Amino acid sequence: MIVYDFIEKMKPFGIFSIADIQNVYPGLDKRRLFEWKSQGYIVKLRKEWYCLPSFLKEPYNTWLIANLVHAPSYISLETALAYYNVIPEGVFMTTSVTTNRPLRKEMAGHYYAYSSFKNDLFAGYILFETGLNNRKIRIADMEKTILDFFYFRTGYSTLRTIRELRFNVPVLRDELNIGRLYSYLDKVGNIALEKRIRKMLKIYTNA
């Protein structure tokens, strides 16, 4: 059956678009995709994006989905804070930053949230290898993650509310590059943001 050949050829992509499918199967009738989705062979994520059910069990599958289905974007905010062990608990959704429009979306049983800012702030991320068809995951480095967090989560503005975040003191003191954080901050040029970050540094690093 063509569906089994399709599965084998699309498996290396992890997540694949209509364009990816057309490169592998030129002229494939799109009605096949509807049939295969109904039969459980493939999962539709959003618009032109699909994956195989097995891909949803792969490590970091939600991160790659987040990067590709609403691009350009990179992992940041609570998801990245948890990855760097800055916050003590896991998060129930994958959080990203994008230059596209803001979005909250459930896909394949998982929740995704995108916060939006202007193009010149879309920086400070690293590339995370996936081993899937040369696909790489974009995730903010620790310093940009913290800047993004205080840029968007403006409710954390007082010493009390920032303490309530319960950031990991040893991680911040040992691993945070304060110089890099300030270099990002200089590019933003936001006085209120700088005040919030200075309070955070005073509480968690004595800087």
mmCIF file with all atom_site columns, C-alpha atoms in Angstrom:
data_model
loop_
_atom_site.group_PDB
_atom_site.id
_atom_site.type_symbol
_atom_site.label_atom_id
_atom_site.label_alt_id
_atom_site.label_comp_id
_atom_site.label_asym_id
_atom_site.label_entity_id
_atom_site.label_seq_id
_atom_site.pdbx_PDB_ins_code
_atom_site.Cartn_x
_atom_site.Cartn_y
_atom_site.Cartn_z
_atom_site.occupancy
_atom_site.B_iso_or_equiv
_atom_site.pdbx_formal_charge
_atom_site.auth_seq_id
_atom_site.auth_comp_id
_atom_site.auth_asym_id
_atom_site.auth_atom_id
_atom_site.pdbx_PDB_model_num
ATOM 1   C CA . MET A 1 1   ? 0.000  0.000  0.000  1.00 0.00 ? 1   MET A CA 1
ATOM 2   C CA . ILE A 1 2   ? 1.197  3.498  -0.778 1.00 0.00 ? 2   ILE A CA 1
ATOM 3   C CA . VAL A 1 3   ? 0.539  4.624  2.805  1.00 0.00 ? 3   VAL A CA 1
ATOM 4   C CA . TYR A 1 4   ? 3.285  2.361  4.176  1.00 0.00 ? 4   TYR A CA 1
ATOM 5   C CA . ASP A 1 5   ? 5.772  3.664  1.633  1.00 0.00 ? 5   ASP A CA 1
ATOM 6   C CA . PHE A 1 6   ? 4.632  7.188  2.519  1.00 0.00 ? 6   PHE A CA 1
ATOM 7   C CA . ILE A 1 7   ? 5.239  6.561  6.223  1.00 0.00 ? 7   ILE A CA 1
ATOM 8   C CA . GLU A 1 8   ? 8.756  5.263  5.642  1.00 0.00 ? 8   GLU A CA 1
ATOM 9   C CA . LYS A 1 9   ? 9.704  8.172  3.413  1.00 0.00 ? 9   LYS A CA 1
ATOM 10  C CA . MET A 1 10  ? 8.233  10.869 5.659  1.00 0.00 ? 10  MET A CA 1
ATOM 11  C CA . LYS A 1 11  ? 9.512  9.434  8.947  1.00 0.00 ? 11  LYS A CA 1
ATOM 12  C CA . PRO A 1 12  ? 12.938 11.148 8.683  1.00 0.00 ? 12  PRO A CA 1
ATOM 13  C CA . PHE A 1 13  ? 11.220 14.560 8.570  1.00 0.00 ? 13  PHE A CA 1
ATOM 14  C CA . GLY A 1 14  ? 9.596  14.198 11.981 1.00 0.00 ? 14  GLY A CA 1
ATOM 15  C CA . ILE A 1 15  ? 7.133  16.926 11.099 1.00 0.00 ? 15  ILE A CA 1
ATOM 16  C CA . PHE A 1 16  ? 6.348  17.615 7.453  1.00 0.00 ? 16  PHE A CA 1
ATOM 17  C CA . SER A 1 17  ? 4.495  20.187 5.397  1.00 0.00 ? 17  SER A CA 1
ATOM 18  C CA . ILE A 1 18  ? 2.492  19.924 2.208  1.00 0.00 ? 18  ILE A CA 1
ATOM 19  C CA . ALA A 1 19  ? 5.594  21.225 0.415  1.00 0.00 ? 19  ALA A CA 1
ATOM 20  C CA . ASP A 1 20  ? 7.696  18.414 1.930  1.00 0.00 ? 20  ASP A CA 1
ATOM 21  C CA . ILE A 1 21  ? 5.103  15.861 0.833  1.00 0.00 ? 21  ILE A CA 1
ATOM 22  C CA . GLN A 1 22  ? 5.013  17.235 -2.707 1.00 0.00 ? 22  GLN A CA 1
ATOM 23  C CA . ASN A 1 23  ? 8.808  16.977 -2.933 1.00 0.00 ? 23  ASN A CA 1
ATOM 24  C CA . VAL A 1 24  ? 8.626  13.295 -2.030 1.00 0.00 ? 24  VAL A CA 1
ATOM 25  C CA . TYR A 1 25  ? 5.337  12.493 -3.775 1.00 0.00 ? 25  TYR A CA 1
ATOM 26  C CA . PRO A 1 26  ? 4.779  14.994 -6.606 1.00 0.00 ? 26  PRO A CA 1
ATOM 27  C CA . GLY A 1 27  ? 1.133  15.160 -7.567 1.00 0.00 ? 27  GLY A CA 1
ATOM 28  C CA . LEU A 1 28  ? -0.174 13.206 -4.551 1.00 0.00 ? 28  LEU A CA 1
ATOM 29  C CA . ASP A 1 29  ? -3.928 13.720 -4.280 1.00 0.00 ? 29  ASP A CA 1
ATOM 30  C CA . LYS A 1 30  ? -4.544 15.712 -1.078 1.00 0.00 ? 30  LYS A CA 1
ATOM 31  C CA . ARG A 1 31  ? -7.619 13.589 -0.455 1.00 0.00 ? 31  ARG A CA 1
ATOM 32  C CA . ARG A 1 32  ? -5.202 10.842 0.522  1.00 0.00 ? 32  ARG A CA 1
ATOM 33  C CA . LEU A 1 33  ? -4.068 12.938 3.454  1.00 0.00 ? 33  LEU A CA 1
ATOM 34  C CA . PHE A 1 34  ? -7.630 13.294 4.695  1.00 0.00 ? 34  PHE A CA 1
ATOM 35  C CA . GLU A 1 35  ? -8.127 9.535  4.384  1.00 0.00 ? 35  GLU A CA 1
ATOM 36  C CA . TRP A 1 36  ? -4.871 8.708  6.165  1.00 0.00 ? 36  TRP A CA 1
ATOM 37  C CA . LYS A 1 37  ? -5.655 11.209 8.927  1.00 0.00 ? 37  LYS A CA 1
ATOM 38  C CA . SER A 1 38  ? -9.091 9.602  9.412  1.00 0.00 ? 38  SER A CA 1
ATOM 39  C CA . GLN A 1 39  ? -7.463 6.173  9.557  1.00 0.00 ? 39  GLN A CA 1
ATOM 40  C CA . GLY A 1 40  ? -4.860 7.296  12.115 1.00 0.00 ? 40  GLY A CA 1
ATOM 41  C CA . TYR A 1 41  ? -1.815 6.954  9.887  1.00 0.00 ? 41  TYR A CA 1
ATOM 42  C CA . ILE A 1 42  ? -0.935 10.659 10.119 1.00 0.00 ? 42  ILE A CA 1
ATOM 43  C CA . VAL A 1 43  ? -1.747 13.517 12.499 1.00 0.00 ? 43  VAL A CA 1
ATOM 44  C CA . LYS A 1 44  ? -2.729 16.972 11.280 1.00 0.00 ? 44  LYS A CA 1
ATOM 45  C CA . LEU A 1 45  ? -1.168 19.690 13.401 1.00 0.00 ? 45  LEU A CA 1
ATOM 46  C CA . ARG A 1 46  ? -2.084 23.022 11.833 1.00 0.00 ? 46  ARG A CA 1
ATOM 47  C CA . LYS A 1 47  ? -2.836 24.203 8.316  1.00 0.00 ? 47  LYS A CA 1
ATOM 48  C CA . GLU A 1 48  ? -0.323 22.471 6.034  1.00 0.00 ? 48  GLU A CA 1
ATOM 49  C CA . TRP A 1 49  ? 1.643  20.692 8.792  1.00 0.00 ? 49  TRP A CA 1
ATOM 50  C CA . TYR A 1 50  ? 1.447  16.981 9.644  1.00 0.00 ? 50  TYR A CA 1
ATOM 51  C CA . CYS A 1 51  ? 3.385  14.346 11.544 1.00 0.00 ? 51  CYS A CA 1
ATOM 52  C CA . LEU A 1 52  ? 3.301  10.613 12.147 1.00 0.00 ? 52  LEU A CA 1
ATOM 53  C CA . PRO A 1 53  ? 1.805  9.365  15.457 1.00 0.00 ? 53  PRO A CA 1
ATOM 54  C CA . SER A 1 54  ? 5.177  7.842  16.389 1.00 0.00 ? 54  SER A CA 1
ATOM 55  C CA . PHE A 1 55  ? 6.828  11.266 16.192 1.00 0.00 ? 55  PHE A CA 1
ATOM 56  C CA . LEU A 1 56  ? 4.714  12.493 19.132 1.00 0.00 ? 56  LEU A CA 1
ATOM 57  C CA . LYS A 1 57  ? 6.661  10.108 21.371 1.00 0.00 ? 57  LYS A CA 1
ATOM 58  C CA . GLU A 1 58  ? 10.056 11.527 20.391 1.00 0.00 ? 58  GLU A CA 1
ATOM 59  C CA . PRO A 1 59  ? 12.014 13.763 22.803 1.00 0.00 ? 59  PRO A CA 1
ATOM 60  C CA . TYR A 1 60  ? 11.416 17.459 22.226 1.00 0.00 ? 60  TYR A CA 1
ATOM 61  C CA . ASN A 1 61  ? 8.747  16.778 19.600 1.00 0.00 ? 61  ASN A CA 1
ATOM 62  C CA . THR A 1 62  ? 6.685  19.704 20.898 1.00 0.00 ? 62  THR A CA 1
ATOM 63  C CA . TRP A 1 63  ? 9.639  22.063 20.480 1.00 0.00 ? 63  TRP A CA 1
ATOM 64  C CA . LEU A 1 64  ? 10.111 21.204 16.818 1.00 0.00 ? 64  LEU A CA 1
ATOM 65  C CA . ILE A 1 65  ? 6.380  21.506 16.220 1.00 0.00 ? 65  ILE A CA 1
ATOM 66  C CA . ALA A 1 66  ? 6.398  24.901 17.942 1.00 0.00 ? 66  ALA A CA 1
ATOM 67  C CA . ASN A 1 67  ? 9.284  26.152 15.785 1.00 0.00 ? 67  ASN A CA 1
ATOM 68  C CA . LEU A 1 68  ? 7.839  25.085 12.455 1.00 0.00 ? 68  LEU A CA 1
ATOM 69  C CA . VAL A 1 69  ? 4.070  25.517 12.523 1.00 0.00 ? 69  VAL A CA 1
ATOM 70  C CA . HIS A 1 70  ? 4.171  29.208 13.497 1.00 0.00 ? 70  HIS A CA 1
ATOM 71  C CA . ALA A 1 71  ? 7.388  30.607 12.106 1.00 0.00 ? 71  ALA A CA 1
ATOM 72  C CA . PRO A 1 72  ? 9.677  32.317 12.616 1.00 0.00 ? 72  PRO A CA 1
ATOM 73  C CA . SER A 1 73  ? 9.777  31.456 16.296 1.00 0.00 ? 73  SER A CA 1
ATOM 74  C CA . TYR A 1 74  ? 12.018 30.074 19.017 1.00 0.00 ? 74  TYR A CA 1
ATOM 75  C CA . ILE A 1 75  ? 11.413 28.387 22.374 1.00 0.00 ? 75  ILE A CA 1
ATOM 76  C CA . SER A 1 76  ? 11.594 30.817 25.296 1.00 0.00 ? 76  SER A CA 1
ATOM 77  C CA . LEU A 1 77  ? 9.770  32.054 28.411 1.00 0.00 ? 77  LEU A CA 1
ATOM 78  C CA . GLU A 1 78  ? 8.563  29.374 30.859 1.00 0.00 ? 78  GLU A CA 1
ATOM 79  C CA . THR A 1 79  ? 9.520  26.406 28.676 1.00 0.00 ? 79  THR A CA 1
ATOM 80  C CA . ALA A 1 80  ? 13.116 27.567 28.338 1.00 0.00 ? 80  ALA A CA 1
ATOM 81  C CA . LEU A 1 81  ? 13.310 28.595 32.013 1.00 0.00 ? 81  LEU A CA 1
ATOM 82  C CA . ALA A 1 82  ? 12.339 25.034 32.938 1.00 0.00 ? 82  ALA A CA 1
ATOM 83  C CA . TYR A 1 83  ? 14.880 23.612 30.469 1.00 0.00 ? 83  TYR A CA 1
ATOM 84  C CA . TYR A 1 84  ? 17.676 25.638 32.087 1.00 0.00 ? 84  TYR A CA 1
ATOM 85  C CA . ASN A 1 85  ? 16.433 24.657 35.587 1.00 0.00 ? 85  ASN A CA 1
ATOM 86  C CA . VAL A 1 86  ? 15.820 28.300 36.456 1.00 0.00 ? 86  VAL A CA 1
ATOM 87  C CA . ILE A 1 87  ? 12.282 27.551 37.635 1.00 0.00 ? 87  ILE A CA 1
ATOM 88  C CA . PRO A 1 88  ? 11.555 24.576 39.887 1.00 0.00 ? 88  PRO A CA 1
ATOM 89  C CA . GLU A 1 89  ? 8.535  23.138 38.113 1.00 0.00 ? 89  GLU A CA 1
ATOM 90  C CA . GLY A 1 90  ? 7.679  21.910 34.656 1.00 0.00 ? 90  GLY A CA 1
ATOM 91  C CA . VAL A 1 91  ? 5.216  23.709 32.409 1.00 0.00 ? 91  VAL A CA 1
ATOM 92  C CA . PHE A 1 92  ? 2.049  22.383 30.827 1.00 0.00 ? 92  PHE A CA 1
ATOM 93  C CA . MET A 1 93  ? 2.454  24.172 27.493 1.00 0.00 ? 93  MET A CA 1
ATOM 94  C CA . THR A 1 94  ? 5.255  25.014 25.093 1.00 0.00 ? 94  THR A CA 1
ATOM 95  C CA . THR A 1 95  ? 5.985  28.744 25.108 1.00 0.00 ? 95  THR A CA 1
ATOM 96  C CA . SER A 1 96  ? 7.658  30.562 22.238 1.00 0.00 ? 96  SER A CA 1
ATOM 97  C CA . VAL A 1 97  ? 8.499  34.012 20.949 1.00 0.00 ? 97  VAL A CA 1
ATOM 98  C CA . THR A 1 98  ? 7.713  34.962 17.362 1.00 0.00 ? 98  THR A CA 1
ATOM 99  C CA . THR A 1 99  ? 7.708  37.890 14.950 1.00 0.00 ? 99  THR A CA 1
ATOM 100 C CA . ASN A 1 100 ? 4.464  36.458 13.628 1.00 0.00 ? 100 ASN A CA 1
ATOM 101 C CA . ARG A 1 101 ? 1.130  37.229 15.292 1.00 0.00 ? 101 ARG A CA 1
ATOM 102 C CA . PRO A 1 102 ? 0.469  36.038 18.878 1.00 0.00 ? 102 PRO A CA 1
ATOM 103 C CA . LEU A 1 103 ? -1.162 32.632 19.031 1.00 0.00 ? 103 LEU A CA 1
ATOM 104 C CA . ARG A 1 104 ? -2.511 30.092 21.514 1.00 0.00 ? 104 ARG A CA 1
ATOM 105 C CA . LYS A 1 105 ? -3.249 26.722 19.962 1.00 0.00 ? 105 LYS A CA 1
ATOM 106 C CA . GLU A 1 106 ? -3.832 23.101 20.894 1.00 0.00 ? 106 GLU A CA 1
ATOM 107 C CA . MET A 1 107 ? -2.188 20.630 18.527 1.00 0.00 ? 107 MET A CA 1
ATOM 108 C CA . ALA A 1 108 ? -2.169 16.849 18.941 1.00 0.00 ? 108 ALA A CA 1
ATOM 109 C CA . GLY A 1 109 ? -3.228 17.129 22.576 1.00 0.00 ? 109 GLY A CA 1
ATOM 110 C CA . HIS A 1 110 ? -0.579 19.671 23.598 1.00 0.00 ? 110 HIS A CA 1
ATOM 111 C CA . TYR A 1 111 ? -0.909 23.416 24.138 1.00 0.00 ? 111 TYR A CA 1
ATOM 112 C CA . TYR A 1 112 ? 1.284  26.040 22.505 1.00 0.00 ? 112 TYR A CA 1
ATOM 113 C CA . ALA A 1 113 ? 1.542  29.769 23.228 1.00 0.00 ? 113 ALA A CA 1
ATOM 114 C CA . TYR A 1 114 ? 3.383  32.388 21.175 1.00 0.00 ? 114 TYR A CA 1
ATOM 115 C CA . SER A 1 115 ? 4.220  35.900 22.296 1.00 0.00 ? 115 SER A CA 1
ATOM 116 C CA . SER A 1 116 ? 5.050  38.401 19.579 1.00 0.00 ? 116 SER A CA 1
ATOM 117 C CA . PHE A 1 117 ? 7.615  41.171 19.280 1.00 0.00 ? 117 PHE A CA 1
ATOM 118 C CA . LYS A 1 118 ? 9.351  43.158 16.546 1.00 0.00 ? 118 LYS A CA 1
ATOM 119 C CA . ASN A 1 119 ? 11.947 41.729 14.192 1.00 0.00 ? 119 ASN A CA 1
ATOM 120 C CA . ASP A 1 120 ? 15.018 43.374 15.704 1.00 0.00 ? 120 ASP A CA 1
ATOM 121 C CA . LEU A 1 121 ? 14.449 41.528 19.002 1.00 0.00 ? 121 LEU A CA 1
ATOM 122 C CA . PHE A 1 122 ? 14.357 38.136 17.276 1.00 0.00 ? 122 PHE A CA 1
ATOM 123 C CA . ALA A 1 123 ? 17.835 37.085 18.381 1.00 0.00 ? 123 ALA A CA 1
ATOM 124 C CA . GLY A 1 124 ? 19.699 35.406 21.203 1.00 0.00 ? 124 GLY A CA 1
ATOM 125 C CA . TYR A 1 125 ? 18.759 31.833 20.397 1.00 0.00 ? 125 TYR A CA 1
ATOM 126 C CA . ILE A 1 126 ? 20.862 28.716 19.890 1.00 0.00 ? 126 ILE A CA 1
ATOM 127 C CA . LEU A 1 127 ? 20.311 25.728 17.597 1.00 0.00 ? 127 LEU A CA 1
ATOM 128 C CA . PHE A 1 128 ? 19.469 22.365 19.115 1.00 0.00 ? 128 PHE A CA 1
ATOM 129 C CA . GLU A 1 129 ? 20.210 19.336 16.905 1.00 0.00 ? 129 GLU A CA 1
ATOM 130 C CA . THR A 1 130 ? 17.334 16.870 16.378 1.00 0.00 ? 130 THR A CA 1
ATOM 131 C CA . GLY A 1 131 ? 18.863 14.354 13.987 1.00 0.00 ? 131 GLY A CA 1
ATOM 132 C CA . LEU A 1 132 ? 15.749 14.629 11.823 1.00 0.00 ? 132 LEU A CA 1
ATOM 133 C CA . ASN A 1 133 ? 16.341 15.605 8.190  1.00 0.00 ? 133 ASN A CA 1
ATOM 134 C CA . ASN A 1 134 ? 18.719 18.428 9.177  1.00 0.00 ? 134 ASN A CA 1
ATOM 135 C CA . ARG A 1 135 ? 15.983 20.057 11.251 1.00 0.00 ? 135 ARG A CA 1
ATOM 136 C CA . LYS A 1 136 ? 17.220 22.118 14.188 1.00 0.00 ? 136 LYS A CA 1
ATOM 137 C CA . ILE A 1 137 ? 15.287 23.521 17.127 1.00 0.00 ? 137 ILE A CA 1
ATOM 138 C CA . ARG A 1 138 ? 15.691 27.194 18.008 1.00 0.00 ? 138 ARG A CA 1
ATOM 139 C CA . ILE A 1 139 ? 15.730 27.916 21.736 1.00 0.00 ? 139 ILE A CA 1
ATOM 140 C CA . ALA A 1 140 ? 16.703 31.142 23.488 1.00 0.00 ? 140 ALA A CA 1
ATOM 141 C CA . ASP A 1 141 ? 19.902 31.044 25.500 1.00 0.00 ? 141 ASP A CA 1
ATOM 142 C CA . MET A 1 142 ? 19.484 31.510 29.241 1.00 0.00 ? 142 MET A CA 1
ATOM 143 C CA . GLU A 1 143 ? 20.113 35.247 29.160 1.00 0.00 ? 143 GLU A CA 1
ATOM 144 C CA . LYS A 1 144 ? 17.675 35.933 26.330 1.00 0.00 ? 144 LYS A CA 1
ATOM 145 C CA . THR A 1 145 ? 15.112 33.666 28.013 1.00 0.00 ? 145 THR A CA 1
ATOM 146 C CA . ILE A 1 146 ? 15.236 35.813 31.133 1.00 0.00 ? 146 ILE A CA 1
ATOM 147 C CA . LEU A 1 147 ? 15.020 39.026 29.134 1.00 0.00 ? 147 LEU A CA 1
ATOM 148 C CA . ASP A 1 148 ? 12.056 37.683 27.156 1.00 0.00 ? 148 ASP A CA 1
ATOM 149 C CA . PHE A 1 149 ? 10.340 36.590 30.353 1.00 0.00 ? 149 PHE A CA 1
ATOM 150 C CA . PHE A 1 150 ? 10.496 40.005 31.991 1.00 0.00 ? 150 PHE A CA 1
ATOM 151 C CA . TYR A 1 151 ? 9.701  41.716 28.684 1.00 0.00 ? 151 TYR A CA 1
ATOM 152 C CA . PHE A 1 152 ? 6.383  39.884 28.367 1.00 0.00 ? 152 PHE A CA 1
ATOM 153 C CA . ARG A 1 153 ? 5.524  39.034 31.994 1.00 0.00 ? 153 ARG A CA 1
ATOM 154 C CA . THR A 1 154 ? 5.301  42.624 33.195 1.00 0.00 ? 154 THR A CA 1
ATOM 155 C CA . GLY A 1 155 ? 3.331  41.639 36.303 1.00 0.00 ? 155 GLY A CA 1
ATOM 156 C CA . TYR A 1 156 ? 6.622  40.581 37.885 1.00 0.00 ? 156 TYR A CA 1
ATOM 157 C CA . SER A 1 157 ? 7.822  44.071 38.685 1.00 0.00 ? 157 SER A CA 1
ATOM 158 C CA . THR A 1 158 ? 8.226  44.285 42.466 1.00 0.00 ? 158 THR A CA 1
ATOM 159 C CA . LEU A 1 159 ? 10.702 42.607 44.792 1.00 0.00 ? 159 LEU A CA 1
ATOM 160 C CA . ARG A 1 160 ? 7.838  40.587 46.293 1.00 0.00 ? 160 ARG A CA 1
ATOM 161 C CA . THR A 1 161 ? 6.452  39.258 43.007 1.00 0.00 ? 161 THR A CA 1
ATOM 162 C CA . ILE A 1 162 ? 9.915  38.499 41.640 1.00 0.00 ? 162 ILE A CA 1
ATOM 163 C CA . ARG A 1 163 ? 10.788 36.541 44.796 1.00 0.00 ? 163 ARG A CA 1
ATOM 164 C CA . GLU A 1 164 ? 7.605  34.535 44.304 1.00 0.00 ? 164 GLU A CA 1
ATOM 165 C CA . LEU A 1 165 ? 9.069  33.174 41.065 1.00 0.00 ? 165 LEU A CA 1
ATOM 166 C CA . ARG A 1 166 ? 11.463 31.047 43.175 1.00 0.00 ? 166 ARG A CA 1
ATOM 167 C CA . PHE A 1 167 ? 14.229 31.124 40.607 1.00 0.00 ? 167 PHE A CA 1
ATOM 168 C CA . ASN A 1 168 ? 17.086 28.664 41.168 1.00 0.00 ? 168 ASN A CA 1
ATOM 169 C CA . VAL A 1 169 ? 19.800 30.695 42.903 1.00 0.00 ? 169 VAL A CA 1
ATOM 170 C CA . PRO A 1 170 ? 22.751 28.303 42.322 1.00 0.00 ? 170 PRO A CA 1
ATOM 171 C CA . VAL A 1 171 ? 21.957 28.043 38.605 1.00 0.00 ? 171 VAL A CA 1
ATOM 172 C CA . LEU A 1 172 ? 21.755 31.811 38.162 1.00 0.00 ? 172 LEU A CA 1
ATOM 173 C CA . ARG A 1 173 ? 24.898 32.501 40.194 1.00 0.00 ? 173 ARG A CA 1
ATOM 174 C CA . ASP A 1 174 ? 26.947 29.830 38.440 1.00 0.00 ? 174 ASP A CA 1
ATOM 175 C CA . GLU A 1 175 ? 25.637 29.889 34.879 1.00 0.00 ? 175 GLU A CA 1
ATOM 176 C CA . LEU A 1 176 ? 24.046 33.257 34.101 1.00 0.00 ? 176 LEU A CA 1
ATOM 177 C CA . ASN A 1 177 ? 26.226 35.527 31.949 1.00 0.00 ? 177 ASN A CA 1
ATOM 178 C CA . ILE A 1 178 ? 25.239 38.916 33.328 1.00 0.00 ? 178 ILE A CA 1
ATOM 179 C CA . GLY A 1 179 ? 27.286 40.788 30.724 1.00 0.00 ? 179 GLY A CA 1
ATOM 180 C CA . ARG A 1 180 ? 25.409 39.064 27.927 1.00 0.00 ? 180 ARG A CA 1
ATOM 181 C CA . LEU A 1 181 ? 22.107 39.777 29.629 1.00 0.00 ? 181 LEU A CA 1
ATOM 182 C CA . TYR A 1 182 ? 22.931 43.472 29.786 1.00 0.00 ? 182 TYR A CA 1
ATOM 183 C CA . SER A 1 183 ? 24.021 43.497 26.147 1.00 0.00 ? 183 SER A CA 1
ATOM 184 C CA . TYR A 1 184 ? 20.572 42.193 25.198 1.00 0.00 ? 184 TYR A CA 1
ATOM 185 C CA . LEU A 1 185 ? 18.986 44.731 27.507 1.00 0.00 ? 185 LEU A CA 1
ATOM 186 C CA . ASP A 1 186 ? 20.888 47.605 25.866 1.00 0.00 ? 186 ASP A CA 1
ATOM 187 C CA . LYS A 1 187 ? 19.435 46.646 22.478 1.00 0.00 ? 187 LYS A CA 1
ATOM 188 C CA . VAL A 1 188 ? 15.892 46.815 23.827 1.00 0.00 ? 188 VAL A CA 1
ATOM 189 C CA . GLY A 1 189 ? 16.294 50.223 25.464 1.00 0.00 ? 189 GLY A CA 1
ATOM 190 C CA . ASN A 1 190 ? 13.362 49.790 27.843 1.00 0.00 ? 190 ASN A CA 1
ATOM 191 C CA . ILE A 1 191 ? 13.846 51.480 31.219 1.00 0.00 ? 191 ILE A CA 1
ATOM 192 C CA . ALA A 1 192 ? 10.983 49.650 32.940 1.00 0.00 ? 192 ALA A CA 1
ATOM 193 C CA . LEU A 1 193 ? 12.344 46.309 31.734 1.00 0.00 ? 193 LEU A CA 1
ATOM 194 C CA . GLU A 1 194 ? 15.805 47.198 32.987 1.00 0.00 ? 194 GLU A CA 1
ATOM 195 C CA . LYS A 1 195 ? 14.386 47.981 36.437 1.00 0.00 ? 195 LYS A CA 1
ATOM 196 C CA . ARG A 1 196 ? 12.646 44.593 36.604 1.00 0.00 ? 196 ARG A CA 1
ATOM 197 C CA . ILE A 1 197 ? 15.784 42.738 35.605 1.00 0.00 ? 197 ILE A CA 1
ATOM 198 C CA . ARG A 1 198 ? 17.969 44.689 38.043 1.00 0.00 ? 198 ARG A CA 1
ATOM 199 C CA . LYS A 1 199 ? 15.595 43.695 40.841 1.00 0.00 ? 199 LYS A CA 1
ATOM 200 C CA . MET A 1 200 ? 15.808 40.058 39.768 1.00 0.00 ? 200 MET A CA 1
ATOM 201 C CA . LEU A 1 201 ? 19.609 40.180 39.769 1.00 0.00 ? 201 LEU A CA 1
ATOM 202 C CA . LYS A 1 202 ? 19.649 41.806 43.201 1.00 0.00 ? 202 LYS A CA 1
ATOM 203 C CA . ILE A 1 203 ? 17.446 39.048 44.651 1.00 0.00 ? 203 ILE A CA 1
ATOM 204 C CA . TYR A 1 204 ? 19.006 36.001 43.000 1.00 0.00 ? 204 TYR A CA 1
ATOM 205 C CA . THR A 1 205 ? 22.641 36.901 42.293 1.00 0.00 ? 205 THR A CA 1
ATOM 206 C CA . ASN A 1 206 ? 23.428 39.840 44.611 1.00 0.00 ? 206 ASN A CA 1
ATOM 207 C CA . ALA A 1 207 ? 24.550 41.716 41.494 1.00 0.00 ? 207 ALA A CA 1
#
